[in-house]
mmCIF file of C-alpha atoms in Angstrom:
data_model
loop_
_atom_site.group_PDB
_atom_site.id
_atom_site.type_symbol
_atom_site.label_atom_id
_atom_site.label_comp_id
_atom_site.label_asym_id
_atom_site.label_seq_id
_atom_site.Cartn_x
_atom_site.Cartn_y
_atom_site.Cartn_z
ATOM 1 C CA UNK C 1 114.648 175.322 72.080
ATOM 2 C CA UNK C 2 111.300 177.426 71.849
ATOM 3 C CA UNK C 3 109.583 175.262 73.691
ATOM 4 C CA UNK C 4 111.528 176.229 76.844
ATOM 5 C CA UNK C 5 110.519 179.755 76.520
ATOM 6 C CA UNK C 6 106.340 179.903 76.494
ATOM 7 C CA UNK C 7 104.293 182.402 77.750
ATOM 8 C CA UNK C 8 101.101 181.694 79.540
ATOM 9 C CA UNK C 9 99.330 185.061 80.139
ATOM 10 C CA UNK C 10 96.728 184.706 82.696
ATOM 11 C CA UNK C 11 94.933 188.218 82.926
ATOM 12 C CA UNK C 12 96.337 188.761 86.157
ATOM 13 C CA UNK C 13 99.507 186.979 86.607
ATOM 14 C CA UNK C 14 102.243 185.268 84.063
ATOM 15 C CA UNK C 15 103.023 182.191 84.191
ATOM 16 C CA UNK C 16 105.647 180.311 81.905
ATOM 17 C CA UNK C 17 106.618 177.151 81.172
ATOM 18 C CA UNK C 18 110.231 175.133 80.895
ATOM 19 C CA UNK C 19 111.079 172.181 79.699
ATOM 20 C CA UNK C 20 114.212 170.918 81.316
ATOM 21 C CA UNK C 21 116.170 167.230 80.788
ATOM 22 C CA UNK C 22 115.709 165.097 84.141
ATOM 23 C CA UNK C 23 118.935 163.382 85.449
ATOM 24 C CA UNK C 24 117.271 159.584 85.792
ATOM 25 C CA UNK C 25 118.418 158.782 89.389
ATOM 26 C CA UNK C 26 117.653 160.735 92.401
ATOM 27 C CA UNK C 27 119.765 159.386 96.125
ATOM 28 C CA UNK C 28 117.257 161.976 97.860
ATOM 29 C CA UNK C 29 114.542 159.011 99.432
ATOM 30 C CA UNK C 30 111.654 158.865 102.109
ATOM 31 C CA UNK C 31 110.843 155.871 104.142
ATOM 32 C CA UNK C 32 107.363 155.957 105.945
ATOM 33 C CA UNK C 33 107.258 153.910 109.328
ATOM 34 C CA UNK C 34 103.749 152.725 107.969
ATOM 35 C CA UNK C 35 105.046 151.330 104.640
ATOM 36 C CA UNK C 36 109.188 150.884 105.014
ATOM 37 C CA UNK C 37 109.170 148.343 102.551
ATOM 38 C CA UNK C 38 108.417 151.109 99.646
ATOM 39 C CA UNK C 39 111.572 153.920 99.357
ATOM 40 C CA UNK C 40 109.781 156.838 97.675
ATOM 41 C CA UNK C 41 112.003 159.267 95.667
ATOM 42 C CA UNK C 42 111.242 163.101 97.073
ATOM 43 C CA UNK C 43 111.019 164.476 93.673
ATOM 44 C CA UNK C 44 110.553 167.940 95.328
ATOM 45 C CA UNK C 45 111.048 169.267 98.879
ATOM 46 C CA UNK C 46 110.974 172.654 100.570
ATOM 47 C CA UNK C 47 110.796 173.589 104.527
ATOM 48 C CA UNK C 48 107.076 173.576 104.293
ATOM 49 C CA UNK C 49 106.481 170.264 102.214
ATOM 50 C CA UNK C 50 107.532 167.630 99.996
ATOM 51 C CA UNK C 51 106.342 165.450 96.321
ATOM 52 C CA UNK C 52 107.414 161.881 96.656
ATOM 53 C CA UNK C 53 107.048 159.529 93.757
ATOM 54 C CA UNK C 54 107.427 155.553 93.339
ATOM 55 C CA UNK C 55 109.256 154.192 90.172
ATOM 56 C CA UNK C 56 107.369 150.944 90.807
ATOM 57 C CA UNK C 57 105.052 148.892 92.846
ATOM 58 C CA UNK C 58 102.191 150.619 94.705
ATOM 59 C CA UNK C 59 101.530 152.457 98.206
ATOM 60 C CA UNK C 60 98.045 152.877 100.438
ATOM 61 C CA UNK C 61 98.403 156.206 101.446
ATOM 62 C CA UNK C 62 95.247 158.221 101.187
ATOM 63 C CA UNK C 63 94.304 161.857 101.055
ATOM 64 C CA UNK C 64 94.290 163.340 104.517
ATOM 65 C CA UNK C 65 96.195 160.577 106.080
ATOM 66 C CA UNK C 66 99.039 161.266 108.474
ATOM 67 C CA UNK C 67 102.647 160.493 107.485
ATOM 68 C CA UNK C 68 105.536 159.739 109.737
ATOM 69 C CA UNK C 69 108.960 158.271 108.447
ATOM 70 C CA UNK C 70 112.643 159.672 107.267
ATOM 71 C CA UNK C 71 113.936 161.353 104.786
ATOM 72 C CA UNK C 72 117.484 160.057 103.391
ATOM 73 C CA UNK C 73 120.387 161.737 101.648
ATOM 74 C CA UNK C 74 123.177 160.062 101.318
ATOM 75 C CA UNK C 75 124.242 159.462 104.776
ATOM 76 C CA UNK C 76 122.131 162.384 106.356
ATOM 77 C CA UNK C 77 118.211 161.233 107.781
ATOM 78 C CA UNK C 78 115.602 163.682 108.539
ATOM 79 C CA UNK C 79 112.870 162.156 110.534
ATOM 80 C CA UNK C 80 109.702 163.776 109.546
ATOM 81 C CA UNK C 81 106.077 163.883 110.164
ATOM 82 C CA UNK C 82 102.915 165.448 108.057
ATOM 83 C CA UNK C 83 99.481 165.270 106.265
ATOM 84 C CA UNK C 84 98.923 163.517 102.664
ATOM 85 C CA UNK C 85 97.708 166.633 100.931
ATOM 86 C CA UNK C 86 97.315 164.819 97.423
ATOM 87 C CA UNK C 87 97.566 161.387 95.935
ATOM 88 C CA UNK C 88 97.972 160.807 91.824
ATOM 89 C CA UNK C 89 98.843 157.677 91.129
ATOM 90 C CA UNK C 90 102.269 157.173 91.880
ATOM 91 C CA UNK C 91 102.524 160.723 93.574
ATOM 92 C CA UNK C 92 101.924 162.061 96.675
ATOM 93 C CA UNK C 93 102.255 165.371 98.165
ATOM 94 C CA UNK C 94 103.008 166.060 101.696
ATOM 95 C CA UNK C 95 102.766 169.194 103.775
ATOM 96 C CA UNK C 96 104.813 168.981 107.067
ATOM 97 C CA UNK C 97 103.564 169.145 110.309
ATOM 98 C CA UNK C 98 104.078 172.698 111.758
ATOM 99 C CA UNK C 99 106.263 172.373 114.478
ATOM 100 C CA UNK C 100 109.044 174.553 115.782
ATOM 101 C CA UNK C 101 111.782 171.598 116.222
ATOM 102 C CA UNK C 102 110.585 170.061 113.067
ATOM 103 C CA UNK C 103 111.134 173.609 111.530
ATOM 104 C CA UNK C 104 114.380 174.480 112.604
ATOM 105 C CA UNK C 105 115.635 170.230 111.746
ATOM 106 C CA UNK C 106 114.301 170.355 108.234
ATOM 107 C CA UNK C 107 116.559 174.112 107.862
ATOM 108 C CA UNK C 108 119.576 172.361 109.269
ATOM 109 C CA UNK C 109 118.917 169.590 106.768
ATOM 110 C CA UNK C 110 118.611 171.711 103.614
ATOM 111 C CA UNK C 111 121.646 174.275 104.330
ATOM 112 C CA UNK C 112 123.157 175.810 101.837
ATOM 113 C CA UNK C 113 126.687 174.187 102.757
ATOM 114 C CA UNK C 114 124.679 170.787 102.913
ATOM 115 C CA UNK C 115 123.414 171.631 99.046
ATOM 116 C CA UNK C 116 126.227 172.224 98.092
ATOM 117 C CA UNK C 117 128.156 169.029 99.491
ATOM 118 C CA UNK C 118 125.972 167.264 97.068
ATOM 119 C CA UNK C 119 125.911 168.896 94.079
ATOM 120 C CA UNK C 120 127.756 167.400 91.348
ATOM 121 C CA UNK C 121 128.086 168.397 87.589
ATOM 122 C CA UNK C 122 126.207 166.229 84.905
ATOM 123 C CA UNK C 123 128.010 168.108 81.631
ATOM 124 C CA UNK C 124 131.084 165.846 80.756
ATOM 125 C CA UNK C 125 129.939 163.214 82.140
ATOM 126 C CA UNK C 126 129.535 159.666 80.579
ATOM 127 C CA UNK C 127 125.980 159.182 81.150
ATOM 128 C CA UNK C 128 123.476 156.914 79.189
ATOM 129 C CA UNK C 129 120.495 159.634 78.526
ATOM 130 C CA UNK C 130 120.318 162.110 75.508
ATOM 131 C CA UNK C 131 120.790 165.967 76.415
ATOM 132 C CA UNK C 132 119.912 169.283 74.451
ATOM 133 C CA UNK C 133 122.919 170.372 72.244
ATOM 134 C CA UNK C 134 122.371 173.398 73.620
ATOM 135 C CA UNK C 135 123.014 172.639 77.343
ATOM 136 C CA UNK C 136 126.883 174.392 78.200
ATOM 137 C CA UNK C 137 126.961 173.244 81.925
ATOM 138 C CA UNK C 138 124.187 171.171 84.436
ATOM 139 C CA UNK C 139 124.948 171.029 88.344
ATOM 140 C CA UNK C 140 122.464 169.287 90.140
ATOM 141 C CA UNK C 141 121.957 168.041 93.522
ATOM 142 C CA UNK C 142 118.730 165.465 94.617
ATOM 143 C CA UNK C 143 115.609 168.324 95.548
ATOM 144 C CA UNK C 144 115.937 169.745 93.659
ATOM 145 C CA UNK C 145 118.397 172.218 93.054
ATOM 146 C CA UNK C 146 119.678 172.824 89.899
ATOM 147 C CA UNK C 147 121.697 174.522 87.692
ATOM 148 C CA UNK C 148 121.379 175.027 84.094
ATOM 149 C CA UNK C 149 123.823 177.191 81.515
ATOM 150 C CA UNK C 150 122.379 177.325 78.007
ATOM 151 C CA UNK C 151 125.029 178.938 75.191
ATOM 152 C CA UNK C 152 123.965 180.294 71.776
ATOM 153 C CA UNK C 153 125.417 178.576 68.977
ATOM 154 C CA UNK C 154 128.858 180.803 69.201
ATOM 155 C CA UNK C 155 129.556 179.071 72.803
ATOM 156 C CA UNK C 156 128.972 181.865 74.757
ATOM 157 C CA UNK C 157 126.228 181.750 77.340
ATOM 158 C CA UNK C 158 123.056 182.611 76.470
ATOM 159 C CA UNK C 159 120.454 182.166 79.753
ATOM 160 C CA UNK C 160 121.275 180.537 82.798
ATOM 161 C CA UNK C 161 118.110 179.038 85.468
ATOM 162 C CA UNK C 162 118.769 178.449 88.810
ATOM 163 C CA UNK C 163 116.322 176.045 90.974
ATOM 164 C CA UNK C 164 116.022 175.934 94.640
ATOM 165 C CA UNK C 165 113.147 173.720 96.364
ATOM 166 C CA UNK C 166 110.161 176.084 94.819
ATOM 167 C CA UNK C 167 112.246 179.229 93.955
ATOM 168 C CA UNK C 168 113.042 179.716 90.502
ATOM 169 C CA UNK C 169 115.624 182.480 89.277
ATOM 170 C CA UNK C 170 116.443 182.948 85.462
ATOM 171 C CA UNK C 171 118.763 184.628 83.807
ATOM 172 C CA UNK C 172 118.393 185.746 79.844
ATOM 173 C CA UNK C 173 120.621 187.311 77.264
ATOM 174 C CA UNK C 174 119.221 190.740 76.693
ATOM 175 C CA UNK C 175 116.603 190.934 79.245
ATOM 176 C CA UNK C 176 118.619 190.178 82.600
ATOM 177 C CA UNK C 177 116.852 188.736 86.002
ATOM 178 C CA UNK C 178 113.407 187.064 86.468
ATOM 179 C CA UNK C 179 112.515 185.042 89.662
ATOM 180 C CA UNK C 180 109.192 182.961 90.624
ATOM 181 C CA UNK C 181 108.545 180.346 92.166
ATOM 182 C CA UNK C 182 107.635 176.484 91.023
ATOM 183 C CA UNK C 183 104.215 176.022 90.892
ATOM 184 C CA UNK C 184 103.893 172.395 88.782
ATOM 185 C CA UNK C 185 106.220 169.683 87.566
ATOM 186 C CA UNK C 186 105.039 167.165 85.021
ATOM 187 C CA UNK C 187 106.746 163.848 84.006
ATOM 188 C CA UNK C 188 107.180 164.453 79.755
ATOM 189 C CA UNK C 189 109.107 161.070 79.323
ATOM 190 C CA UNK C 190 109.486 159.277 76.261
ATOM 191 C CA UNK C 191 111.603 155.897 75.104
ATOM 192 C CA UNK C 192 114.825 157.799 74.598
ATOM 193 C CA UNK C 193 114.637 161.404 76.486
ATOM 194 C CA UNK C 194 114.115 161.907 80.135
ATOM 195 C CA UNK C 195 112.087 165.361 80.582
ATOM 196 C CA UNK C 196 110.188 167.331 82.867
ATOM 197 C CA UNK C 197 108.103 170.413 82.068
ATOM 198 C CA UNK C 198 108.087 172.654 85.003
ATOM 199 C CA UNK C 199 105.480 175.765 85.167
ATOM 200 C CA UNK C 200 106.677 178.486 87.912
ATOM 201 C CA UNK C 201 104.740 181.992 88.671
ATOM 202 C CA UNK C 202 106.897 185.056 87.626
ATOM 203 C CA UNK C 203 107.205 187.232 90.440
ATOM 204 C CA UNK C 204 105.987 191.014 89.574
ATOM 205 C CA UNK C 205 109.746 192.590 90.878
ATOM 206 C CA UNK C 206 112.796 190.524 91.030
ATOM 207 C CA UNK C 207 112.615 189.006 94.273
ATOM 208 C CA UNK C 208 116.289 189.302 96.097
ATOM 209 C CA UNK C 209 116.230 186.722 98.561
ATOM 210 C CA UNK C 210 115.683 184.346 95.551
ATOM 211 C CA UNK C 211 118.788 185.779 94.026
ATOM 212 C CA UNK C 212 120.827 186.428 96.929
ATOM 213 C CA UNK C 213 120.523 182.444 97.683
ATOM 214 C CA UNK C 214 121.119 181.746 93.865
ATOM 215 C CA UNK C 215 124.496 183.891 93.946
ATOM 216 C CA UNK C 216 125.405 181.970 97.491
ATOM 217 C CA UNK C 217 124.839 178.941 96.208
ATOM 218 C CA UNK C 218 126.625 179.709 92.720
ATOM 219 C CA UNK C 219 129.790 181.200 95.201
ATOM 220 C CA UNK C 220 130.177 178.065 96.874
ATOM 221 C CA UNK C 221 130.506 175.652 94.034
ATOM 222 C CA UNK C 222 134.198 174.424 92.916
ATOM 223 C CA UNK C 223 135.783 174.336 89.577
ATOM 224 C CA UNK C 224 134.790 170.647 89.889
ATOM 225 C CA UNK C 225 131.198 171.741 89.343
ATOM 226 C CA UNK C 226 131.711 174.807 87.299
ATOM 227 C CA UNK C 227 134.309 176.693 85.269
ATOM 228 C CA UNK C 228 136.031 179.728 86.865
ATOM 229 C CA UNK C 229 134.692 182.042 83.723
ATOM 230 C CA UNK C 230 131.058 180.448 83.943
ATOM 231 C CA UNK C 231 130.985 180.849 87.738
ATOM 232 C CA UNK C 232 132.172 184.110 87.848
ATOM 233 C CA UNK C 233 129.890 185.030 84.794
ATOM 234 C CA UNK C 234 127.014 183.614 86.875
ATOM 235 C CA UNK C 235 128.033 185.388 90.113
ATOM 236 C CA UNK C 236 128.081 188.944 88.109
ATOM 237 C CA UNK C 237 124.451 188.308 86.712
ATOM 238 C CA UNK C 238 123.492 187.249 90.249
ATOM 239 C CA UNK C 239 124.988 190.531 92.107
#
């Protein structure tokens, strides 16, 4: 899959571009006190901000309007409060309101034990959406944070990616570790395939917090979610 694998040279910075498949359901929802008749999916979140997106109908909110409500995952809430920083169409961005209890709540909420609670592999399982041949294993929880373990055409693993809210850390087959961080996701649906090309900033070193919480998270999962040979294949890239 080429397309996975382009190189956007800026002049000062590189930025690349994947194309990943998108699992079609997300349990990860926001309810604004303003408009609780709408759930909004939160297609991304981090502790600074989140993307929310509606599947259908339509919503008021504005650019620059305040935003109070709760954030949903399966059985946990996260009452939160911000500023509209975008609207486009559908989608709206959010950035949080800075404050200290807010803060330390929306760490609590996005733990790495909690992530990992609700993480559950997509390879194997009976699911009505079409997948790259390609793909060896997918673990994904609602975020997002994902996994993704791409083989070569012998079955052994060729590059692994690892997302986590806007951290991005990739591994390759013959030229090891690159991190970054998210900078765009873009719907790339069509009729029969479910995509979503993601653009993320490559950092100039390997950063190793973003690996060090890769590895952590990788650690924790189960055989239920992984292999024992991919995980510990994974873990050794990530030391």
């Amino acid at each position: 899959m080429e397309g996975q694998l382009n190189l956007i040279k800026t002049g000062y910075q590189d930025v690349e571009k994947r194309i990943f498949p998108r699992f079609p359901f997300c349990f990860l929802t926001f309810k604004g006190d303003a408009h609780k008749a709408h759930a909004f999916e939160v297609v991304d979140i981090s502790y600074t901000g989140m993307q929310l997106g509606l599947k259908s109908g339509g919503h008021t909110y504005t650019e620059g309007q305040d935003l109070k409500g709760a954030v949903h995952w399966k059985g946990r809430s996260l009452d939160v409060s911000g500023k509209v920083k975008w609207v486009s169409g559908q989608r709206l961005g959010v950035k949080f309101k800075q404050d200290v209890k807010l803060e330390e709540n929306i760490k609590n909420f996005l733990t790495i034990d909690n992530i990992v609670k609700s993480m559950r592999p997509v390879h194997g399982h009976d699911i009505d959406m079409d997948v790259p041949s390609n793909l060896k294993y997918w673990v994904r929880a609602d975020g997002p944070f994902e996994i993704f373990v791409w083989r070569h055409n012998d079955g052994e693993i060729a590059r692994f990616q690892v997302i986590m809210m806007e951290n991005y850390v990739e591994w390759h087959d013959g030229k090891g570790i690159k991190t970054g961080r998210v900078i765009s996701k873009r719907d790339m649906d069509t009729p029969l395939i479910l995509e979503d090309e993601i653009m993320f900033r490559v950092d100039e070193g390997v950063d190793g917090h973003k690996v060090s919480m890769a590895n952590e998270i990788v650690t924790a999962l189960g055989d239920g979610h992984l292999p024992t040979g991919a995980r510990e294949f994974l873990t050794l890239k990530l030391s």
